[in-house]
Coordinates of C-alpha atoms and ligand atoms in Angstrom, one line a residue:
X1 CA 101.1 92.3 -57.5
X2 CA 98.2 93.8 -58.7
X3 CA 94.8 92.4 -58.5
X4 CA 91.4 92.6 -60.5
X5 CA 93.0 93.0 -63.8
X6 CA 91.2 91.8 -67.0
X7 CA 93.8 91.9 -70.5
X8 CA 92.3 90.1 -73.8
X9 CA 94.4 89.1 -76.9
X10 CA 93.2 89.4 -80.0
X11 CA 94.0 89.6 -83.9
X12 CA 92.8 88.1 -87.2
X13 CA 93.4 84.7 -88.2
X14 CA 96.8 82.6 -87.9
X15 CA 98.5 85.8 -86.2
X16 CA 100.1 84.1 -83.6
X17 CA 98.0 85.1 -80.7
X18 CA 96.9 81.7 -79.3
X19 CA 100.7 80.9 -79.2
X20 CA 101.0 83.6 -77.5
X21 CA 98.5 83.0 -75.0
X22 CA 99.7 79.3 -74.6
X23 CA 103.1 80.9 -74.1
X24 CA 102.6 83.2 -71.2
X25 CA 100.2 80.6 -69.9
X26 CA 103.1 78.4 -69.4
X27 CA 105.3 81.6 -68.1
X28 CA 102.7 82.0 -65.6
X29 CA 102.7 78.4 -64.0
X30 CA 106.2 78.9 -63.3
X31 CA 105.2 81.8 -60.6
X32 CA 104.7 80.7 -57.3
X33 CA 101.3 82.8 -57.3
X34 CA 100.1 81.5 -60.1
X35 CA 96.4 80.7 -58.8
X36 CA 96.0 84.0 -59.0
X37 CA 96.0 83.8 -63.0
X38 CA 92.6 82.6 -65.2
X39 CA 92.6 81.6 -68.7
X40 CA 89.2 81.7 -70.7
X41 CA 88.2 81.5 -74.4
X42 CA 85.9 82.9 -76.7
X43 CA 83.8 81.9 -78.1
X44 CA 83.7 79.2 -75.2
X45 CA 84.7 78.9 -71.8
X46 CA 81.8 77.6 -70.8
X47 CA 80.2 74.4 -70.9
X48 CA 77.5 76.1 -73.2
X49 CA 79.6 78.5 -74.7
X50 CA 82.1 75.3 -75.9
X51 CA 79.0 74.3 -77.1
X52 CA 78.2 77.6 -79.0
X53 CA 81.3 78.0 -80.4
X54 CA 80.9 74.5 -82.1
X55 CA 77.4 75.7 -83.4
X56 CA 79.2 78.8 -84.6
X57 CA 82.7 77.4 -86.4
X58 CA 81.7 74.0 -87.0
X59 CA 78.2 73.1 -87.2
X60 CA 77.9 71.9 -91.0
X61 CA 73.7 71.1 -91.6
X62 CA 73.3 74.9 -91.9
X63 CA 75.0 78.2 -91.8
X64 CA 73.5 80.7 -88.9
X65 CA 72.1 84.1 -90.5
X66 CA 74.6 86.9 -89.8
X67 CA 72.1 88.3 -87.1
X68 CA 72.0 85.0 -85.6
X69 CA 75.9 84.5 -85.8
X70 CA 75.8 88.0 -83.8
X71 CA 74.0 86.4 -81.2
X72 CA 75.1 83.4 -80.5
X73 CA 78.6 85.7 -79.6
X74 CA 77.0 88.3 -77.6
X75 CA 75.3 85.4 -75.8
X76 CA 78.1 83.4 -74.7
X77 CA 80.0 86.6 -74.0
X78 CA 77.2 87.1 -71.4
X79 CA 77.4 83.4 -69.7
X80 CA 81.5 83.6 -69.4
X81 CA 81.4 87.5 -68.2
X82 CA 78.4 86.6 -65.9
X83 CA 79.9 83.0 -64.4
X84 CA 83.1 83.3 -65.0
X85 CA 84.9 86.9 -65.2
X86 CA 83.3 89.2 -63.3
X87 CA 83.5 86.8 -60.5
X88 CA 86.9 86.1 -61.1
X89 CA 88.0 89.6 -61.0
X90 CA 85.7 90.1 -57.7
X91 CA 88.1 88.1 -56.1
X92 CA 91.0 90.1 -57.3
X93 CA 92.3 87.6 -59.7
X94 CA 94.1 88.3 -63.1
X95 CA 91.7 87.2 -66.6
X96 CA 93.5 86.4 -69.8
X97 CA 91.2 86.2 -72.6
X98 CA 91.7 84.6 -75.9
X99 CA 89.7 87.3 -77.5
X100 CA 86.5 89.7 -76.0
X101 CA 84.4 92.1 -77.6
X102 CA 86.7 93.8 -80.4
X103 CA 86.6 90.8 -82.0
X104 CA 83.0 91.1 -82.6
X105 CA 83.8 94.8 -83.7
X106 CA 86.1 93.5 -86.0
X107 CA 84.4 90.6 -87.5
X108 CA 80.6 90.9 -87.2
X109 CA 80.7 94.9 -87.2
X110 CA 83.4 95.5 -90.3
X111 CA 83.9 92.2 -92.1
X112 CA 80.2 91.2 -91.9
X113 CA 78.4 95.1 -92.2
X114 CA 75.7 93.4 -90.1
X115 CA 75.6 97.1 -87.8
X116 CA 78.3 99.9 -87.0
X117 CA 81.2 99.1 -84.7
X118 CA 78.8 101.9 -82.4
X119 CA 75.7 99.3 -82.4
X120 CA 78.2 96.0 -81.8
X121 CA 79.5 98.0 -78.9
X122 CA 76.0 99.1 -77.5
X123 CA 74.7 95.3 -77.7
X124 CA 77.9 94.5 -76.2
X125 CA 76.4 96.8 -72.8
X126 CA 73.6 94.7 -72.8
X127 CA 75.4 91.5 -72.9
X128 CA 78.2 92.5 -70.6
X129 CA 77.5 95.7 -68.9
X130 CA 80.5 97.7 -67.7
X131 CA 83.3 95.0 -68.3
X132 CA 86.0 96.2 -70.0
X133 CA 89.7 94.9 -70.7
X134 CA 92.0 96.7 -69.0
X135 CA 94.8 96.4 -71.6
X136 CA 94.2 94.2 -74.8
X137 CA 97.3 92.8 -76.9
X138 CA 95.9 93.1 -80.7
X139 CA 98.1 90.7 -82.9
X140 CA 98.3 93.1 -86.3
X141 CA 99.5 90.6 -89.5
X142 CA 98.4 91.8 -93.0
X143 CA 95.8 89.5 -94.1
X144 CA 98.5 88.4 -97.7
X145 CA 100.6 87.1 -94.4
X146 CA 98.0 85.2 -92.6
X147 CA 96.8 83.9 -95.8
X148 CA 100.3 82.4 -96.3
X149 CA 100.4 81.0 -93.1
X150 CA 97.2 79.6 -93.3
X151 CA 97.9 77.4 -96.5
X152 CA 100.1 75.5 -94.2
X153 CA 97.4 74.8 -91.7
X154 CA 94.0 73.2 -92.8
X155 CA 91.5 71.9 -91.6
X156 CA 89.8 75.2 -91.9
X157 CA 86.5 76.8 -89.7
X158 CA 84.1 78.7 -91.4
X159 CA 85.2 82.2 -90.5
X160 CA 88.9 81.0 -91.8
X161 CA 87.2 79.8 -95.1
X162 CA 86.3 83.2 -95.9
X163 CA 88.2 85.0 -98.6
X164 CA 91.1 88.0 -98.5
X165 CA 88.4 90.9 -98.4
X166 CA 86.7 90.0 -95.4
X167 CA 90.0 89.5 -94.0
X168 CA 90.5 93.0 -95.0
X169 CA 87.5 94.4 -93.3
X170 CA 88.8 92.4 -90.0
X171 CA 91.9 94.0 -90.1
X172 CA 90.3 97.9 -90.4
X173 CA 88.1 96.6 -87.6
X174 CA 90.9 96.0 -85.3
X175 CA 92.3 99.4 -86.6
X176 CA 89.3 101.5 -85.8
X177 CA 89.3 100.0 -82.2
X178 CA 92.9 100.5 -81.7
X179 CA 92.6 104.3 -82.9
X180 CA 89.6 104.7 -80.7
X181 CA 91.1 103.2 -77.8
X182 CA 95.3 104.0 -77.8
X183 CA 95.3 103.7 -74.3
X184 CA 94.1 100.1 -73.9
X185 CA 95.3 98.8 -76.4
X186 CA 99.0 97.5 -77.5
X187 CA 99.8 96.9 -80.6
X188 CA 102.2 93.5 -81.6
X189 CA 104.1 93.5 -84.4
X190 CA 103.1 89.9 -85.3
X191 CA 105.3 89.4 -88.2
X192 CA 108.0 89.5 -85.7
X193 CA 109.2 86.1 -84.6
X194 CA 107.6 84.3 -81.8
X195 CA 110.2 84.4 -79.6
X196 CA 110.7 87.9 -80.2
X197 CA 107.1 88.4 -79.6
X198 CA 107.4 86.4 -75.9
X199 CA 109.4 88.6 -74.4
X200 CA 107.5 91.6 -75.5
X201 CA 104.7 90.1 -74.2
X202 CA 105.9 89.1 -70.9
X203 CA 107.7 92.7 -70.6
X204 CA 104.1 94.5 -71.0
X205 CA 102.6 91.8 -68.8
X206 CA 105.2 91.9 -66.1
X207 CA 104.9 96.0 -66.5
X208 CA 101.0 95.7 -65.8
X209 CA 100.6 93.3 -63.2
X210 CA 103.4 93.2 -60.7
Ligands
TMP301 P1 89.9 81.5 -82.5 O1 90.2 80.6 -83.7 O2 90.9 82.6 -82.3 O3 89.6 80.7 -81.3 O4 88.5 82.3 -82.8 C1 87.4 81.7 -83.3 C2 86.8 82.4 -84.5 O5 85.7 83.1 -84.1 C3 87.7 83.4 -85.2 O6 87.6 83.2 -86.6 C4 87.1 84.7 -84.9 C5 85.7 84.4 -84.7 N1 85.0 85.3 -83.8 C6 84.0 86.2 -84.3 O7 83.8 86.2 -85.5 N2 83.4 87.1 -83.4 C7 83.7 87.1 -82.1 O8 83.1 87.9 -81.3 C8 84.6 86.1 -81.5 C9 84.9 86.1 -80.1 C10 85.3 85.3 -82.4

């Protein structure tokens, strides 16, 4: 098996990806290495970063600026990359994340305008430094879909309370990512079913890692 490789899903809202995560998750416990695996979530993953990421979705008294909403992700980024992946992948292990850094792209750079994709990434550097996913699984739904989907599934967070056009500008986020980077990334149809979607997933993952 291979060692030291970092893979991230991500997608808009309701596109199926934490499924899909939970899914290979419990693929991966049936392998007799499967210490070898991590799991982590963003925002989150951290004790402080659990804690940022209720600040961030949750937190009701007041809404954070856009700049400081930025922040807050770039800074738990750094705590989970500094405590938790890089050391992770040191010791040759394999990191699933539940999102990374194109989300941040995606939401903060295209659906919020706060700076260019090219300025997320550069504060992205200084959060992270060189880490990098290795291969990233981006969940692509037209937003009418997840909008659909989501009508069966309140209670909603504050990102998912935002309406069809920034949804839009997620979408193009993901987009421009995936154009700039065809290599790393691979693309799931996520209308597909989610059994459908499994066994791609575990084909690519099986392809990557052993
Ligand atoms: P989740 O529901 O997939 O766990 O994601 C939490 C929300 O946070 C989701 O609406 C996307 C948003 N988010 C950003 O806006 N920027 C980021 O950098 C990250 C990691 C998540």
């Amino acid at each position: 098996m291979k060692k030291g490789i970092f893979i991230t899903f991500e997608g808009g809202e309701a596109c199926g990806k934490s499924t899909q995560v939970k899914l290979l998750k419990e693929y991966i416990e049936s392998l007799p290495n499967k210490d070898d695996f991590i799991f982590v979530r963003e925002p989150g993953g951290t004790k402080i970063g659990e804690e940022i990421r209720n600040l961030l979705l949750n937190y009701k008294e007041d809404a954070p600026l856009p700049m400081t909403e930025l922040l807050l992700f770039c800074a738990t980024r750094h705590q989970i990359s500094e405590n938790v992946i890089k050391p992770a992948l040191k010791e040759g292990k394999i990191v699933i994340a539940d999102r990374f850094y194109d989300s941040t792209v995606a939401y903060q750079g295209f659906a919020r305008e706060i700076m260019s994709a090219n300025e997320i990434l550069n504060l992205t550097k200084l959060a992270i430094g060189d880490l990098k996913p290795d291969k990233t699984f981006y969940f692509k739904l037209s937003p009418h879909e997840a909008f659909k989907r989501k009508a069966n599934c309140p209670p909603l967070d504050r990102m998912e309370l935002e309406g069809m056009e920034f949804h839009q500008r997620v979408a193009q986020g993901y987009d421009y990512m995936a154009n700039l980077e065809p290599e790393r990334f691979c693309i799931v149809d996520a209308s597909k079913s989610i059994e459908e979607i499994a066994e791609e997933i575990k084909h690519e993952f099986n392809t990557l890692v052993m």
